[in-house]
Short mmCIF file of C-alpha atoms and ligand atoms in Angstrom, two decimals:
data_model
loop_
_atom_site.label_atom_id
_atom_site.label_comp_id
_atom_site.label_asym_id
_atom_site.label_seq_id
_atom_site.Cartn_x
_atom_site.Cartn_y
_atom_site.Cartn_z
CA MET A 142 36.27 -110.41 6.98
CA THR A 143 38.68 -107.45 6.90
CA LEU A 144 37.70 -104.08 8.31
CA VAL A 145 39.77 -100.93 7.79
CA ILE A 146 39.29 -97.73 9.80
CA ASP A 147 41.14 -94.98 7.98
CA GLY A 148 42.08 -91.37 8.63
CA CYS A 149 41.38 -91.26 12.39
CA ALA A 150 43.45 -90.08 15.33
CA ILE A 151 44.58 -93.12 17.35
CA ALA A 152 45.47 -93.42 21.04
CA THR A 153 46.81 -96.97 21.22
CA VAL A 154 47.39 -96.89 25.02
CA ASP A 155 50.27 -99.34 24.47
CA GLY A 156 53.27 -99.50 26.80
CA ALA A 157 55.03 -96.66 24.99
CA GLY A 158 51.89 -94.47 24.82
CA THR A 159 52.00 -94.48 21.01
CA GLU A 160 49.56 -92.07 19.36
CA HIS A 161 48.92 -91.14 15.73
CA ALA A 162 47.41 -87.79 14.71
CA GLN A 163 46.14 -89.51 11.56
CA GLY A 164 46.38 -93.25 11.11
CA HIS A 165 44.59 -96.47 10.38
CA LEU A 166 43.54 -99.72 11.97
CA VAL A 167 43.13 -103.04 10.16
CA ILE A 168 41.01 -105.76 11.71
CA ASP A 169 40.86 -109.34 10.46
CA GLY A 170 38.13 -111.41 12.08
CA ASP A 171 38.37 -110.90 15.84
CA ARG A 172 41.96 -109.56 15.91
CA ILE A 173 43.77 -106.31 15.14
CA THR A 174 46.39 -106.91 12.42
CA SER A 175 47.74 -103.41 11.87
CA VAL A 176 47.83 -100.05 13.68
CA ALA A 177 49.96 -97.34 12.14
CA ALA A 178 50.27 -93.73 11.00
CA GLY A 179 49.12 -92.70 7.52
CA ALA A 180 46.69 -94.38 5.16
CA ALA A 181 46.07 -98.14 4.98
CA LEU A 182 47.16 -100.04 1.90
CA HIS A 183 44.24 -100.36 -0.49
CA SER A 184 42.45 -103.69 -0.40
CA SER A 185 39.25 -104.14 -2.39
CA ALA A 186 38.14 -107.01 -0.16
CA ALA A 187 38.01 -104.86 2.94
CA THR A 188 35.08 -102.95 4.42
CA ARG A 189 36.33 -99.40 4.91
CA ILE A 190 35.21 -96.93 7.55
CA ASN A 191 36.10 -93.28 7.15
CA GLY A 192 37.65 -92.22 10.47
CA ARG A 193 38.18 -88.54 9.69
CA GLY A 194 37.32 -86.38 12.72
CA ARG A 195 37.26 -89.47 14.93
CA LEU A 196 39.52 -90.78 17.71
CA ALA A 197 40.10 -94.52 18.04
CA THR A 198 40.83 -95.87 21.52
CA PRO A 199 40.77 -99.36 22.98
CA GLY A 200 37.26 -100.35 24.10
CA LEU A 201 36.75 -99.37 27.75
CA VAL A 202 36.89 -102.02 30.48
CA ASN A 203 34.41 -101.85 33.35
CA CYS A 204 35.86 -103.59 36.42
CA HIS A 205 32.94 -103.38 38.85
CA HIS A 206 29.15 -103.35 38.53
CA HIS A 207 25.92 -104.79 39.95
CA PHE A 208 23.49 -104.99 37.02
CA TYR A 209 20.48 -105.85 39.18
CA GLN A 210 20.64 -102.45 40.87
CA TRP A 211 19.33 -100.86 37.66
CA LEU A 212 15.85 -101.56 39.08
CA THR A 213 16.50 -99.62 42.31
CA ARG A 214 17.96 -96.39 41.02
CA GLY A 215 17.21 -93.10 42.73
CA LEU A 216 16.45 -94.57 46.16
CA ALA A 217 18.10 -93.78 49.52
CA GLN A 218 19.38 -90.57 48.01
CA GLN A 219 21.05 -89.05 51.08
CA SER A 220 22.28 -92.26 52.77
CA THR A 221 25.69 -93.52 53.80
CA LEU A 222 26.68 -96.93 52.41
CA PHE A 223 25.40 -98.87 55.45
CA GLU A 224 22.11 -96.89 55.63
CA TRP A 225 21.69 -97.33 51.86
CA LEU A 226 22.31 -101.10 52.11
CA VAL A 227 19.90 -101.56 55.03
CA GLU A 228 17.16 -99.75 53.05
CA LEU A 229 17.80 -101.66 49.80
CA TYR A 230 18.57 -105.26 50.95
CA PRO A 231 14.88 -106.11 51.61
CA ILE A 232 13.98 -104.91 48.09
CA TRP A 233 16.87 -106.78 46.46
CA ALA A 234 15.79 -109.96 48.30
CA ARG A 235 12.69 -110.01 46.00
CA LEU A 236 14.81 -110.27 42.83
CA ASP A 237 14.40 -113.17 40.37
CA ALA A 238 15.90 -114.26 37.06
CA GLU A 239 13.30 -112.45 34.94
CA LEU A 240 13.89 -109.11 36.68
CA GLU A 241 17.66 -109.66 36.55
CA TYR A 242 17.47 -110.16 32.79
CA ALA A 243 15.65 -106.82 32.32
CA ALA A 244 18.07 -105.00 34.64
CA ALA A 245 21.15 -106.53 33.02
CA ARG A 246 20.04 -105.61 29.51
CA ALA A 247 19.52 -101.98 30.58
CA ALA A 248 22.88 -101.81 32.36
CA LEU A 249 24.72 -103.48 29.46
CA ALA A 250 23.12 -101.17 26.89
CA GLY A 251 24.26 -98.13 28.89
CA LEU A 252 27.78 -99.51 29.05
CA ALA A 253 27.94 -100.28 25.31
CA LEU A 254 26.67 -96.80 24.43
CA SER A 255 29.47 -95.29 26.53
CA GLY A 256 32.31 -97.18 24.85
CA CYS A 257 32.59 -100.25 27.09
CA THR A 258 33.58 -103.51 25.38
CA THR A 259 34.38 -105.67 28.44
CA THR A 260 32.40 -105.62 31.65
CA VAL A 261 32.35 -107.28 35.00
CA ASP A 262 29.20 -107.94 36.96
CA HIS A 263 29.46 -108.74 40.65
CA HIS A 264 26.24 -110.52 41.53
CA TYR A 265 25.73 -111.64 45.14
CA VAL A 266 21.92 -111.69 45.67
CA PHE A 267 20.44 -115.14 45.03
CA PRO A 268 16.97 -115.23 46.64
CA HIS A 269 15.49 -118.66 47.36
CA GLY A 270 13.12 -119.61 44.54
CA GLY A 271 14.37 -116.76 42.33
CA GLY A 272 15.46 -119.01 39.47
CA ASP A 273 18.84 -118.94 37.73
CA VAL A 274 19.82 -115.30 38.15
CA LEU A 275 23.40 -115.83 36.94
CA ALA A 276 22.23 -117.53 33.73
CA ALA A 277 19.86 -114.60 33.10
CA GLU A 278 22.61 -111.99 33.15
CA ILE A 279 24.94 -114.17 31.10
CA GLU A 280 22.24 -114.46 28.44
CA ALA A 281 21.75 -110.66 28.52
CA ALA A 282 25.50 -110.05 27.99
CA ARG A 283 25.58 -112.56 25.13
CA GLN A 284 22.68 -110.79 23.50
CA ILE A 285 24.00 -107.24 23.86
CA GLY A 286 27.38 -108.54 22.69
CA LEU A 287 29.81 -107.38 25.38
CA ARG A 288 32.72 -109.43 26.68
CA PHE A 289 31.63 -110.54 30.14
CA HIS A 290 33.34 -111.45 33.40
CA ALA A 291 30.56 -112.74 35.66
CA CYS A 292 31.55 -112.72 39.33
CA ARG A 293 29.63 -115.39 41.22
CA GLY A 294 29.12 -113.37 44.39
CA SER A 295 27.81 -114.48 47.76
CA MET A 296 26.73 -113.46 51.26
CA ASP A 297 26.56 -115.90 54.20
CA LEU A 298 26.71 -113.52 57.17
CA GLY A 299 23.12 -112.53 57.93
CA ARG A 300 22.05 -110.17 60.70
CA SER A 301 21.56 -112.98 63.23
CA ARG A 302 25.30 -113.77 62.95
CA GLY A 303 26.53 -110.16 63.21
CA GLY A 304 26.42 -109.27 59.49
CA LEU A 305 24.57 -106.43 57.80
CA PRO A 306 22.17 -108.16 55.32
CA PRO A 307 18.84 -109.63 56.50
CA ASP A 308 18.90 -113.42 56.95
CA ASP A 309 16.54 -114.02 54.00
CA ALA A 310 19.07 -112.41 51.62
CA VAL A 311 21.97 -114.75 52.40
CA GLU A 312 22.87 -118.34 51.42
CA ASP A 313 24.72 -121.02 53.35
CA LEU A 314 28.40 -121.72 52.78
CA ASP A 315 28.08 -125.16 51.19
CA SER A 316 25.48 -124.13 48.63
CA ILE A 317 27.54 -121.03 47.72
CA LEU A 318 30.68 -123.07 47.06
CA ALA A 319 28.78 -125.72 45.09
CA ALA A 320 26.97 -123.11 42.94
CA THR A 321 30.21 -121.22 42.31
CA GLU A 322 32.04 -124.35 41.22
CA ALA A 323 29.10 -125.30 38.98
CA ALA A 324 29.25 -121.84 37.35
CA ILE A 325 32.97 -122.30 36.63
CA ASP A 326 32.30 -125.76 35.12
CA ARG A 327 29.45 -124.50 32.98
CA TYR A 328 30.68 -121.10 31.78
CA HIS A 329 34.36 -120.31 32.35
CA ASP A 330 36.34 -119.98 29.13
CA ALA A 331 40.10 -119.74 29.79
CA SER A 332 41.01 -119.12 26.13
CA SER A 333 42.55 -115.76 25.17
CA SER A 334 39.58 -114.85 22.96
CA ALA A 335 37.05 -115.66 25.72
CA MET A 336 33.77 -113.72 25.69
CA LEU A 337 32.79 -115.18 29.07
CA ARG A 338 34.72 -115.86 32.25
CA ILE A 339 33.75 -116.53 35.85
CA ALA A 340 35.35 -115.10 39.00
CA VAL A 341 34.77 -116.02 42.65
CA ALA A 342 33.44 -113.02 44.53
CA PRO A 343 32.17 -113.05 48.15
CA CYS A 344 30.50 -109.68 48.72
CA SER A 345 32.35 -107.80 51.49
CA PRO A 346 33.90 -108.26 54.96
CA PHE A 347 30.64 -107.19 56.61
CA SER A 348 28.37 -109.66 54.74
CA VAL A 349 30.60 -112.74 54.47
CA SER A 350 32.10 -115.13 57.05
CA GLU A 351 35.85 -115.55 57.39
CA GLN A 352 35.46 -119.20 56.41
CA LEU A 353 33.73 -118.25 53.15
CA MET A 354 36.54 -115.79 52.35
CA ARG A 355 39.14 -118.55 52.89
CA GLU A 356 37.26 -121.25 50.99
CA SER A 357 36.48 -118.89 48.11
CA ALA A 358 40.20 -118.16 47.69
CA ALA A 359 41.03 -121.86 47.82
CA LEU A 360 38.36 -122.66 45.21
CA ALA A 361 39.48 -119.87 42.86
CA ARG A 362 43.11 -120.95 43.09
CA THR A 363 42.34 -124.63 42.55
CA ARG A 364 40.32 -123.75 39.45
CA GLY A 365 42.60 -120.98 38.12
CA VAL A 366 39.98 -118.20 38.16
CA ARG A 367 40.24 -114.73 39.65
CA LEU A 368 39.00 -113.36 42.98
CA HIS A 369 36.98 -110.22 43.56
CA THR A 370 35.31 -108.44 46.48
CA HIS A 371 34.55 -104.98 47.91
CA LEU A 372 37.12 -103.46 50.26
CA ALA A 373 37.69 -100.39 52.42
CA GLU A 374 34.81 -98.45 50.92
CA THR A 375 33.77 -96.37 53.94
CA VAL A 376 34.79 -95.39 57.48
CA GLU A 377 31.85 -97.49 58.78
CA GLU A 378 33.44 -100.59 57.21
CA GLU A 379 36.74 -99.74 58.83
CA ARG A 380 34.97 -99.47 62.22
CA PHE A 381 33.16 -102.80 61.61
CA CYS A 382 36.48 -104.57 60.87
CA GLN A 383 38.23 -103.02 63.88
CA GLU A 384 35.40 -104.18 66.17
CA ARG A 385 34.98 -107.66 64.67
CA PHE A 386 38.51 -108.58 63.59
CA GLY A 387 40.70 -106.09 65.50
CA CYS A 388 42.37 -104.82 62.32
CA THR A 389 41.75 -102.73 59.21
CA PRO A 390 39.91 -104.20 56.19
CA ALA A 391 43.19 -104.39 54.24
CA GLU A 392 44.98 -106.19 57.11
CA TYR A 393 42.04 -108.58 57.38
CA LEU A 394 42.27 -109.49 53.68
CA ASP A 395 46.05 -109.75 53.81
CA GLY A 396 45.74 -112.30 56.62
CA LEU A 397 43.37 -114.36 54.48
CA GLY A 398 45.78 -114.49 51.51
CA TRP A 399 43.60 -112.09 49.55
CA LEU A 400 46.29 -109.53 48.67
CA ALA A 401 47.74 -111.15 45.54
CA ASP A 402 48.06 -110.70 41.78
CA ASP A 403 44.98 -112.83 41.02
CA VAL A 404 42.71 -110.49 43.04
CA TRP A 405 40.99 -107.22 42.14
CA LEU A 406 39.17 -105.22 44.79
CA ALA A 407 36.45 -102.62 44.40
CA HIS A 408 36.82 -99.14 45.97
CA CYS A 409 39.85 -99.24 48.35
CA VAL A 410 39.08 -95.69 49.46
CA HIS A 411 40.38 -95.94 53.02
CA LEU A 412 43.89 -97.38 52.78
CA ALA A 413 46.77 -96.43 55.08
CA PRO A 414 50.17 -95.84 53.39
CA ASP A 415 51.45 -99.28 54.47
CA ALA A 416 48.38 -100.90 52.86
CA VAL A 417 49.03 -99.01 49.62
CA ALA A 418 52.60 -100.35 49.67
CA ARG A 419 51.30 -103.92 50.26
CA PHE A 420 48.98 -103.59 47.25
CA GLY A 421 52.00 -102.58 45.16
CA VAL A 422 54.28 -105.36 46.36
CA THR A 423 51.61 -108.04 45.93
CA ARG A 424 50.32 -106.52 42.62
CA THR A 425 46.77 -106.55 43.98
CA SER A 426 44.47 -104.68 41.55
CA VAL A 427 41.88 -102.04 42.41
CA ALA A 428 38.59 -101.19 40.68
CA HIS A 429 38.22 -97.46 41.32
CA CYS A 430 34.57 -96.29 41.26
CA PRO A 431 34.73 -92.48 41.41
CA SER A 432 31.06 -91.59 40.81
CA SER A 433 29.76 -94.20 43.24
CA ASN A 434 32.22 -93.02 45.91
CA GLY A 435 30.97 -89.48 45.33
CA ARG A 436 27.27 -90.49 45.34
CA LEU A 437 27.67 -92.22 48.73
CA GLY A 438 30.10 -89.62 50.08
CA ALA A 439 32.55 -92.45 50.79
CA GLY A 440 35.75 -90.49 50.20
CA ILE A 441 38.45 -90.30 47.51
CA ALA A 442 40.60 -93.37 46.81
CA PRO A 443 44.40 -92.85 46.81
CA VAL A 444 44.63 -93.73 43.12
CA THR A 445 47.84 -91.83 42.38
CA ASP A 446 49.58 -93.49 45.34
CA LEU A 447 48.38 -96.96 44.28
CA LEU A 448 49.62 -96.47 40.71
CA ALA A 449 52.96 -95.16 41.99
CA ALA A 450 53.26 -98.22 44.25
CA GLY A 451 52.75 -100.50 41.22
CA ALA A 452 49.18 -101.67 41.84
CA PRO A 453 47.01 -101.84 38.70
CA VAL A 454 43.99 -99.50 39.02
CA GLY A 455 41.04 -99.92 36.64
CA LEU A 456 37.67 -98.16 36.63
CA GLY A 457 34.20 -99.31 37.59
CA VAL A 458 30.79 -97.69 37.25
CA ASP A 459 29.59 -99.73 40.29
CA GLY A 460 25.93 -100.68 40.70
CA ALA A 461 23.34 -98.30 39.29
CA ALA A 462 21.77 -97.74 42.71
CA SER A 463 24.89 -95.77 43.70
CA ASN A 464 25.71 -94.47 40.21
CA GLU A 465 22.43 -93.87 38.43
CA ALA A 466 24.24 -92.76 35.25
CA GLY A 467 25.78 -96.21 34.67
CA ARG A 468 28.02 -94.96 31.83
CA LEU A 469 31.70 -95.75 31.61
CA LEU A 470 33.34 -92.92 29.64
CA PRO A 471 32.23 -90.31 32.22
CA GLU A 472 34.09 -92.34 34.88
CA VAL A 473 37.38 -91.59 33.09
CA ARG A 474 36.75 -87.87 33.54
CA GLN A 475 35.44 -88.36 37.06
CA ALA A 476 38.58 -90.31 38.03
CA LEU A 477 40.74 -87.47 36.75
CA LEU A 478 38.77 -84.85 38.68
CA LEU A 479 38.75 -86.81 41.96
CA ALA A 480 42.49 -87.54 41.76
CA ARG A 481 43.08 -83.83 41.30
CA LEU A 482 40.76 -82.85 44.16
CA ARG A 483 42.90 -85.08 46.34
CA GLY A 484 46.38 -84.42 44.94
CA GLY A 485 46.34 -81.23 42.88
CA PRO A 486 46.28 -80.60 39.11
CA ALA A 487 49.31 -82.76 38.30
CA ALA A 488 48.03 -85.79 40.24
CA LEU A 489 46.66 -87.60 37.16
CA THR A 490 46.97 -86.82 33.44
CA ALA A 491 44.27 -87.31 30.81
CA ARG A 492 46.35 -90.16 29.37
CA GLN A 493 46.73 -91.88 32.75
CA ALA A 494 42.95 -91.62 33.21
CA LEU A 495 42.35 -93.17 29.78
CA ALA A 496 44.83 -95.94 30.62
CA MET A 497 42.85 -96.69 33.80
CA GLY A 498 39.71 -97.05 31.69
CA THR A 499 41.43 -99.43 29.26
CA VAL A 500 44.71 -101.27 29.77
CA GLU A 501 44.74 -100.97 33.57
CA GLY A 502 41.24 -102.43 33.61
CA ALA A 503 42.43 -105.31 31.43
CA ARG A 504 45.22 -105.87 33.97
CA CYS A 505 42.65 -106.06 36.80
CA LEU A 506 41.00 -108.93 34.91
CA GLY A 507 44.29 -110.64 34.01
CA ARG A 508 43.70 -109.94 30.31
CA GLN A 509 46.41 -107.39 29.48
CA ASP A 510 47.91 -109.76 26.88
CA GLU A 511 44.81 -109.66 24.67
CA LEU A 512 42.80 -106.57 25.73
CA GLY A 513 43.19 -102.94 26.75
CA SER A 514 45.35 -101.48 23.97
CA LEU A 515 45.29 -101.19 20.18
CA GLU A 516 48.16 -103.40 19.04
CA PRO A 517 48.55 -106.04 16.30
CA GLY A 518 47.58 -109.46 17.67
CA LYS A 519 45.20 -108.14 20.31
CA LEU A 520 41.44 -108.70 20.21
CA ALA A 521 39.58 -106.14 18.10
CA ASP A 522 37.78 -104.31 20.94
CA VAL A 523 37.72 -100.74 19.65
CA ALA A 524 35.83 -97.52 20.39
CA LEU A 525 35.67 -94.82 17.71
CA TRP A 526 34.63 -91.43 19.10
CA ARG A 527 33.51 -88.33 17.19
CA VAL A 528 35.72 -85.40 18.15
CA ASP A 529 34.68 -83.10 15.27
CA ARG A 530 31.51 -81.58 16.72
CA LEU A 531 30.65 -78.69 19.00
CA GLY A 532 31.88 -80.32 22.22
CA HIS A 533 35.34 -81.21 20.93
CA ALA A 534 36.15 -79.84 17.45
CA ASP A 535 38.28 -76.89 18.56
CA MET A 536 40.60 -78.88 20.86
CA ALA A 537 43.81 -79.83 19.06
CA ASP A 538 44.59 -82.73 21.43
CA PRO A 539 41.95 -85.44 20.80
CA VAL A 540 42.75 -87.32 24.04
CA ALA A 541 42.23 -84.13 26.05
CA ALA A 542 39.00 -83.58 24.08
CA LEU A 543 37.77 -87.07 25.01
CA VAL A 544 38.73 -86.91 28.70
CA PHE A 545 38.20 -83.24 29.62
CA GLY A 546 35.31 -82.60 27.20
CA PRO A 547 31.62 -83.59 27.34
CA PRO A 548 30.79 -87.28 26.65
CA ALA A 549 31.85 -87.78 23.03
CA PRO A 550 29.37 -89.29 20.55
CA LEU A 551 30.26 -92.95 19.95
CA GLU A 552 30.57 -93.52 16.21
CA LEU A 553 31.46 -97.22 16.39
CA LEU A 554 32.01 -99.92 18.99
CA LEU A 555 33.64 -103.21 18.03
CA VAL A 556 33.81 -106.26 20.29
CA SER A 557 36.01 -108.98 18.79
CA GLY A 558 35.57 -107.15 15.48
CA ARG A 559 31.75 -107.29 15.68
CA GLN A 560 29.83 -104.02 15.49
CA VAL A 561 27.78 -103.49 18.65
CA VAL A 562 27.19 -99.73 18.35
CA ALA A 563 27.19 -97.62 15.18
CA GLY A 564 26.25 -93.95 14.87
CA GLU A 565 25.44 -93.73 18.60
CA ALA A 566 22.82 -96.50 18.32
CA LEU A 567 22.86 -100.01 19.72
CA LEU A 568 22.76 -102.56 16.89
CA THR A 569 22.21 -105.72 18.93
CA ALA A 570 18.91 -104.85 20.65
CA SER A 571 16.20 -102.19 20.74
CA GLU A 572 16.96 -99.42 23.24
CA ARG A 573 13.23 -98.58 23.43
CA GLU A 574 12.31 -102.16 24.27
CA ILE A 575 15.07 -102.38 26.90
CA ALA A 576 13.87 -99.15 28.54
CA GLY A 577 10.25 -100.37 28.58
CA ASP A 578 11.21 -103.76 30.02
CA ALA A 579 13.32 -102.12 32.75
CA ARG A 580 10.45 -99.79 33.70
CA ARG A 581 8.01 -102.71 33.99
CA ALA A 582 10.53 -104.78 35.95
CA HIS A 583 11.07 -101.90 38.38
CA ARG A 584 7.31 -101.69 38.95
CA ARG A 585 6.99 -105.43 39.52
CA LEU A 586 9.77 -105.31 42.10
CA VAL A 587 8.14 -102.38 43.92
CA GLU A 588 4.76 -104.23 43.93
CA ARG A 589 6.38 -107.31 45.45
CA VAL A 590 7.83 -105.21 48.26
CA GLU A 591 4.50 -103.41 48.85
CA ALA A 592 2.73 -106.79 49.06
CA LEU A 593 4.92 -107.89 51.96
CA PRO A 594 3.11 -108.29 55.29
ZN1 ZN B 21 29.93 -102.52 44.36
#
């Protein structure tokens, strides 16, 4: 199966920043075999796609999400992170595998329609008797057709032990470690073409015991999988860590061996300059979530400083309860705007922002050798955007059109060479059915909460 995309602009996002004003891509099976300027050699066996007026970029990589939150969008609208969590935890504690499946399909469809080919989900709510929630979201990702890094999350620090979540929303340490190891055994694919990987992901310093943080790191390192958690999202978290541990969130993680090149951390908004330097030296990655940080008024992450220090910085939409839009391309623009609000108009270029959404994200997941740029030998994860319509047609620079302009129509999305989106429509599932299922699942969740004594 050979696929040729001809006549399009190409932003390869490779190490040299190679771009072609008019070029072609050749895809054989699940790999890219050629990316170059000019027309492709004629081959009658190939399926050809006319790329005129389109821009090809690597498929976008989403480094942080919580699919289940799709069912609790639009709540706690004026709350800080801690207020928002306290309001939502009791609702989330009523989640089960069936509701997770509906939420995950809605979240995944939104990601695919916004150019995402690889996504993370950080799932840390496993209610007793809720069924196999992790299996439900893995099945949803398989069905929608996105490459999936499932983070087996966890919380073991309930309110009675000084944590933030209610006791009925947390698990005990031994069952968490056993379930996480079982997920690695059952699902983790270490091969370079993997569609599914597992990471170990305790939720945050204020919902997880120190022992769970240590044992999670030990488990991940024994099994050769990556580590993920939330860090330094708000000033309240900083205060919590100072009171409980006598140090900043970054110092706390550093002491636990969690600043390292096999770790990526969501948010990292409140980092002192010495912490930024530590991230650079240790090559700790960051999943920057600009819309979510704005929605919760958390602050602006020092993205430019982190990149300058040498820390990889990818992008995340974050859970849909703090980013109701749930689309990935708009996060590229949002990252650019926030970096400039913090550091002025030269703080981040359109091309740096696109790199964060692609190759930097691949680096966060340890997959820069096979994902994140359009180069021969890499996996055929490609987004083809229309830049020939009202929103973009008059801009001569197609990358500027994509990043500064309105969300570009997605002409084609390939994951491992397989078409997932064509002509702005999802090919792998019915958008109408997904929307209906999500609406019914939301109602069921609300009814469960209303039925509580
Ligand atoms: Zn999050």
